[in-house]
XYZ file of C-alpha atoms in Angstrom:
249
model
C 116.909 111.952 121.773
C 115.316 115.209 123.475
C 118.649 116.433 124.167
C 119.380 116.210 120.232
C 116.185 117.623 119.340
C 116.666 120.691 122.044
C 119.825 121.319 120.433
C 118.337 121.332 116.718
C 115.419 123.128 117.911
C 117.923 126.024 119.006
C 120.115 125.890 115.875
C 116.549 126.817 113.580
C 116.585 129.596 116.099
C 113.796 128.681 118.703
C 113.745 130.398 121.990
C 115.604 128.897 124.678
C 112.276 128.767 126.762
C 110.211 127.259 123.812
C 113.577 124.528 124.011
C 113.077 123.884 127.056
C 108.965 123.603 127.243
C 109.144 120.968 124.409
C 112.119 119.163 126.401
C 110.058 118.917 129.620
C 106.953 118.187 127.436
C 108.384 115.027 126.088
C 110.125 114.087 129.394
C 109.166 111.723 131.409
C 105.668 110.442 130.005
C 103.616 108.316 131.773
C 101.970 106.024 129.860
C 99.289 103.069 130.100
C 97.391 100.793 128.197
C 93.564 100.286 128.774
C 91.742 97.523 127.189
C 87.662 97.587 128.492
C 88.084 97.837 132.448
C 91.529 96.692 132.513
C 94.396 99.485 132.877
C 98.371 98.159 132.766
C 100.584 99.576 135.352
C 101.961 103.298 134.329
C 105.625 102.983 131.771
C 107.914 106.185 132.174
C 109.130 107.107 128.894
C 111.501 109.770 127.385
C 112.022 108.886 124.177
C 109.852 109.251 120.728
C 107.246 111.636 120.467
C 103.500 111.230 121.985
C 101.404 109.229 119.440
C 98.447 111.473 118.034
C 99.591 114.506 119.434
C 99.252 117.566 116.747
C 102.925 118.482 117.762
C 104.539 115.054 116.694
C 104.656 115.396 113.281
C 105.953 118.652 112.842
C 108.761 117.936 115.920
C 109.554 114.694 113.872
C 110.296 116.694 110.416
C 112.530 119.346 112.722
C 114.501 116.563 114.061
C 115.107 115.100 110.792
C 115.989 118.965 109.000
C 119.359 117.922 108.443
C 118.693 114.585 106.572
C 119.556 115.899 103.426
C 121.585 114.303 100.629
C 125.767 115.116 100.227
C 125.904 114.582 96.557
C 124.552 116.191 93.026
C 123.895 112.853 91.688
C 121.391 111.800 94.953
C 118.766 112.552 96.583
C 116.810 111.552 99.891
C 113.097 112.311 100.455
C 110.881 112.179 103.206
C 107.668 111.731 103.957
C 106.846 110.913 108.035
C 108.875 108.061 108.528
C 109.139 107.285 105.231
C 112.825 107.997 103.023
C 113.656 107.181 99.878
C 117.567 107.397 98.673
C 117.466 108.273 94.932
C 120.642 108.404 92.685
C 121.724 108.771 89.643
C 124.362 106.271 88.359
C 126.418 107.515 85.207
C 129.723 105.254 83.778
C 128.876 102.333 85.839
C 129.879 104.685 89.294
C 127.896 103.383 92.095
C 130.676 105.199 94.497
C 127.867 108.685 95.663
C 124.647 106.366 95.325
C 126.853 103.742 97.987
C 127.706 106.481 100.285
C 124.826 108.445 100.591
C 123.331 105.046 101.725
C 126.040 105.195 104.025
C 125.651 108.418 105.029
C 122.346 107.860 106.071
C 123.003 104.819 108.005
C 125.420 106.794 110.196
C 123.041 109.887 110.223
C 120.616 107.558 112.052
C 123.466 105.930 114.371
C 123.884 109.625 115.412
C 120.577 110.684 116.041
C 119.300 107.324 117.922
C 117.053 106.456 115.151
C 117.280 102.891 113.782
C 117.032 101.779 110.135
C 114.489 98.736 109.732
C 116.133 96.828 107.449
C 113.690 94.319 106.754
C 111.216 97.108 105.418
C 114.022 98.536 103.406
C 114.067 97.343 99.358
C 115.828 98.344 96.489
C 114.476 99.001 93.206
C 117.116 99.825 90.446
C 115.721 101.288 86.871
C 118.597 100.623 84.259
C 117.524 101.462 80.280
C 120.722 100.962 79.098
C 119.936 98.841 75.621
C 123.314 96.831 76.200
C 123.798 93.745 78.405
C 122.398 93.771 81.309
C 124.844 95.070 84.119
C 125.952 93.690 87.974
C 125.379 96.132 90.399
C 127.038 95.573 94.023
C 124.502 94.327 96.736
C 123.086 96.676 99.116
C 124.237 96.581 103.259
C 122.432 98.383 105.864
C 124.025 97.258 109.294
C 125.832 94.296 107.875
C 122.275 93.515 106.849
C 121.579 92.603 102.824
C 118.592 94.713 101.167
C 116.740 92.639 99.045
C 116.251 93.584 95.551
C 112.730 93.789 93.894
C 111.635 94.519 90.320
C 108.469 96.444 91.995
C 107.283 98.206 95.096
C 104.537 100.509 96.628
C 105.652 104.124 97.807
C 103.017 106.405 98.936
C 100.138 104.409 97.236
C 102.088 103.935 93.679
C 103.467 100.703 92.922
C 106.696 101.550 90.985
C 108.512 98.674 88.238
C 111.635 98.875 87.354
C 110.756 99.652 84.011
C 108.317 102.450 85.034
C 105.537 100.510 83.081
C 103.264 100.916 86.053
C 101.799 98.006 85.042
C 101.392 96.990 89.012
C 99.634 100.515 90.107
C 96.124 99.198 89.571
C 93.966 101.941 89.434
C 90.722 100.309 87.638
C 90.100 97.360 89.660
C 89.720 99.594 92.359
C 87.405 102.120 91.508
C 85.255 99.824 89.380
C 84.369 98.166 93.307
C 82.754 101.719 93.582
C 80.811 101.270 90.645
C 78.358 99.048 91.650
C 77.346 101.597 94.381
C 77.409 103.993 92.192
C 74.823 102.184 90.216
C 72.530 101.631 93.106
C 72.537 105.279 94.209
C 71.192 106.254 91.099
C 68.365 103.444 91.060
C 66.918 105.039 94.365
C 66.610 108.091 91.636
C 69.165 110.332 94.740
C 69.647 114.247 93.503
C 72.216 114.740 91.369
C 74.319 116.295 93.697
C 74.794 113.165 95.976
C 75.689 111.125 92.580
C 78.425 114.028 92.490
C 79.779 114.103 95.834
C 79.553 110.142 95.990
C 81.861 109.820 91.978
C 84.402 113.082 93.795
C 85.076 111.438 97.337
C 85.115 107.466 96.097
C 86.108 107.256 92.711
C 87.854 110.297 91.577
C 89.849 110.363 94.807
C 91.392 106.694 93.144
C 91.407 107.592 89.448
C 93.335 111.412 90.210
C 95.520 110.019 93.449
C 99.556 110.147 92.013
C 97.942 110.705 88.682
C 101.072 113.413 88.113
C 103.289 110.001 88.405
C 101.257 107.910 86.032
C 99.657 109.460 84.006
C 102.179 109.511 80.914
C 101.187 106.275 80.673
C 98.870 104.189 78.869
C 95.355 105.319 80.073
C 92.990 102.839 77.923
C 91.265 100.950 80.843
C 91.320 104.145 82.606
C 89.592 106.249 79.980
C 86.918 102.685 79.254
C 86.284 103.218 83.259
C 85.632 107.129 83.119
C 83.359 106.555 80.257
C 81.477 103.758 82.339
C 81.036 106.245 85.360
C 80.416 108.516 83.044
C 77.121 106.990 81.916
C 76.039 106.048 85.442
C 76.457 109.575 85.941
C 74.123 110.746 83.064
C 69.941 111.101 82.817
C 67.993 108.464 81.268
C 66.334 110.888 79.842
C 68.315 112.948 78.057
C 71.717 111.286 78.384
C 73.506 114.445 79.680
C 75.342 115.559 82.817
C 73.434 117.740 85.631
C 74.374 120.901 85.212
C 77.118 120.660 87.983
C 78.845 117.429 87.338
C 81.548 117.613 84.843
C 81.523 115.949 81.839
C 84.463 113.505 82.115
C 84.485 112.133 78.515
C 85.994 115.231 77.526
C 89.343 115.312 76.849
């Protein structure tokens, strides 16, 4: 693998030194394990990338540069470890969604990286209004992909009818709510209720909201409105001067 990577490396038009630093940088690694006072005996390794090290990430999306997608009807992102194979299936033609999939499973053969098929799912989206239509079954290493009606990318759960009826936003933010509630009895400043609704309960309400948000937002809105009042004075039932007033708009 740090042969392949060298060889990438030099293609985006690194330095043949630079090359050849990261090469004997991820070369022969000695690693352990210590748990309390106990240390395992030293493992040699050559392969992968150092875990935690602020070079592994960006080394990992340099050796995956050329994981790109062969067809105008696909499309493969990436995020980490993380790919998604996207295409578009007009007329009932599964033939470029089937071989980028195949594509990629060869990619991987190539570059010593190995597909985990048992994490792998499929999710098809089909709004045709006519009967409902048989799509061929998904192999990855003479492995079948199961087929789900919903799954969770990056922290949105996604339905096959994009209803997003599964990406539960309120459940989890009203936990905060409570807390919320509590922080205001102790009569804190204003600016703690602030920093306290930005970091634990916006952070949930606005995370993927460019995905979802097209969507029915009732619950959503009844929950803003509810932090909304925790967030007010009792005594004259209006934001602090520097929290935003979230029941607008």
């Amino acid at each position: 693998m740090c042969s392949i990577l060298t060889t990438k490396l030099e293609i985006l038009g690194l330095s043949p030194s630079l090359c050849r630093w990261i090469s004997n940088f991820l070369t022969d690694r000695p690693q352990a394990v210590r748990v309390g006072k106990h240390v395992s005996p030293s493992l040699t390794l050559s392969t992968g990338v150092t875990q935690g090290c602020v070079l592994s990430p960006l080394l990992y999306s340099l050796y995956t540069y050329d994981c790109v997608a062969t067809s105008s009807s696909t499309n493969i992102i990436k995020f980490a470890d993380d790919t998604a194979v996207l295409g578009l299936i007009s007329n009932n033609n599964e033939m470029a969604y089937l071989k980028e999939i195949k594509n990629l499973e060869t990619w991987c053969q190539e570059n010593n990286l190995l597909l985990n098929v048992s994490k792998t799912k499929q999710l098809i989206e089909d709004f045709s209004t006519k009967q409902e239509r048989n799509y061929q079954s998904l192999i990855i290493n003479g492995t079948p992909v199961e087929r789900e009606d919903s799954f969770q990318y990056l922290g949105v759960h996604i339905t096959q009818d994009l209803s997003w009826s599964c990406h539960i936003l309120v459940k989890k933010a009203r936990q905060c709510l409570y807390h919320l509630r509590r922080l205001k009895e102790f009569k804190l400043p204003s600016k703690v209720l602030k920093t306290f609704y930005t970091c634990t309960i916006e952070s949930i309400l606005m995370g993927s909201i460019i995905a979802w948000s097209r969507t029915s937002f009732t619950s959503t809105a009844r929950l803003i409105i509810s932090f909304s009042h925790d967030l007010t004075s009792p005594e004259t039932n209006r934001f602090p001067a520097d929290v935003p007033d979230v029941r607008r708009g």
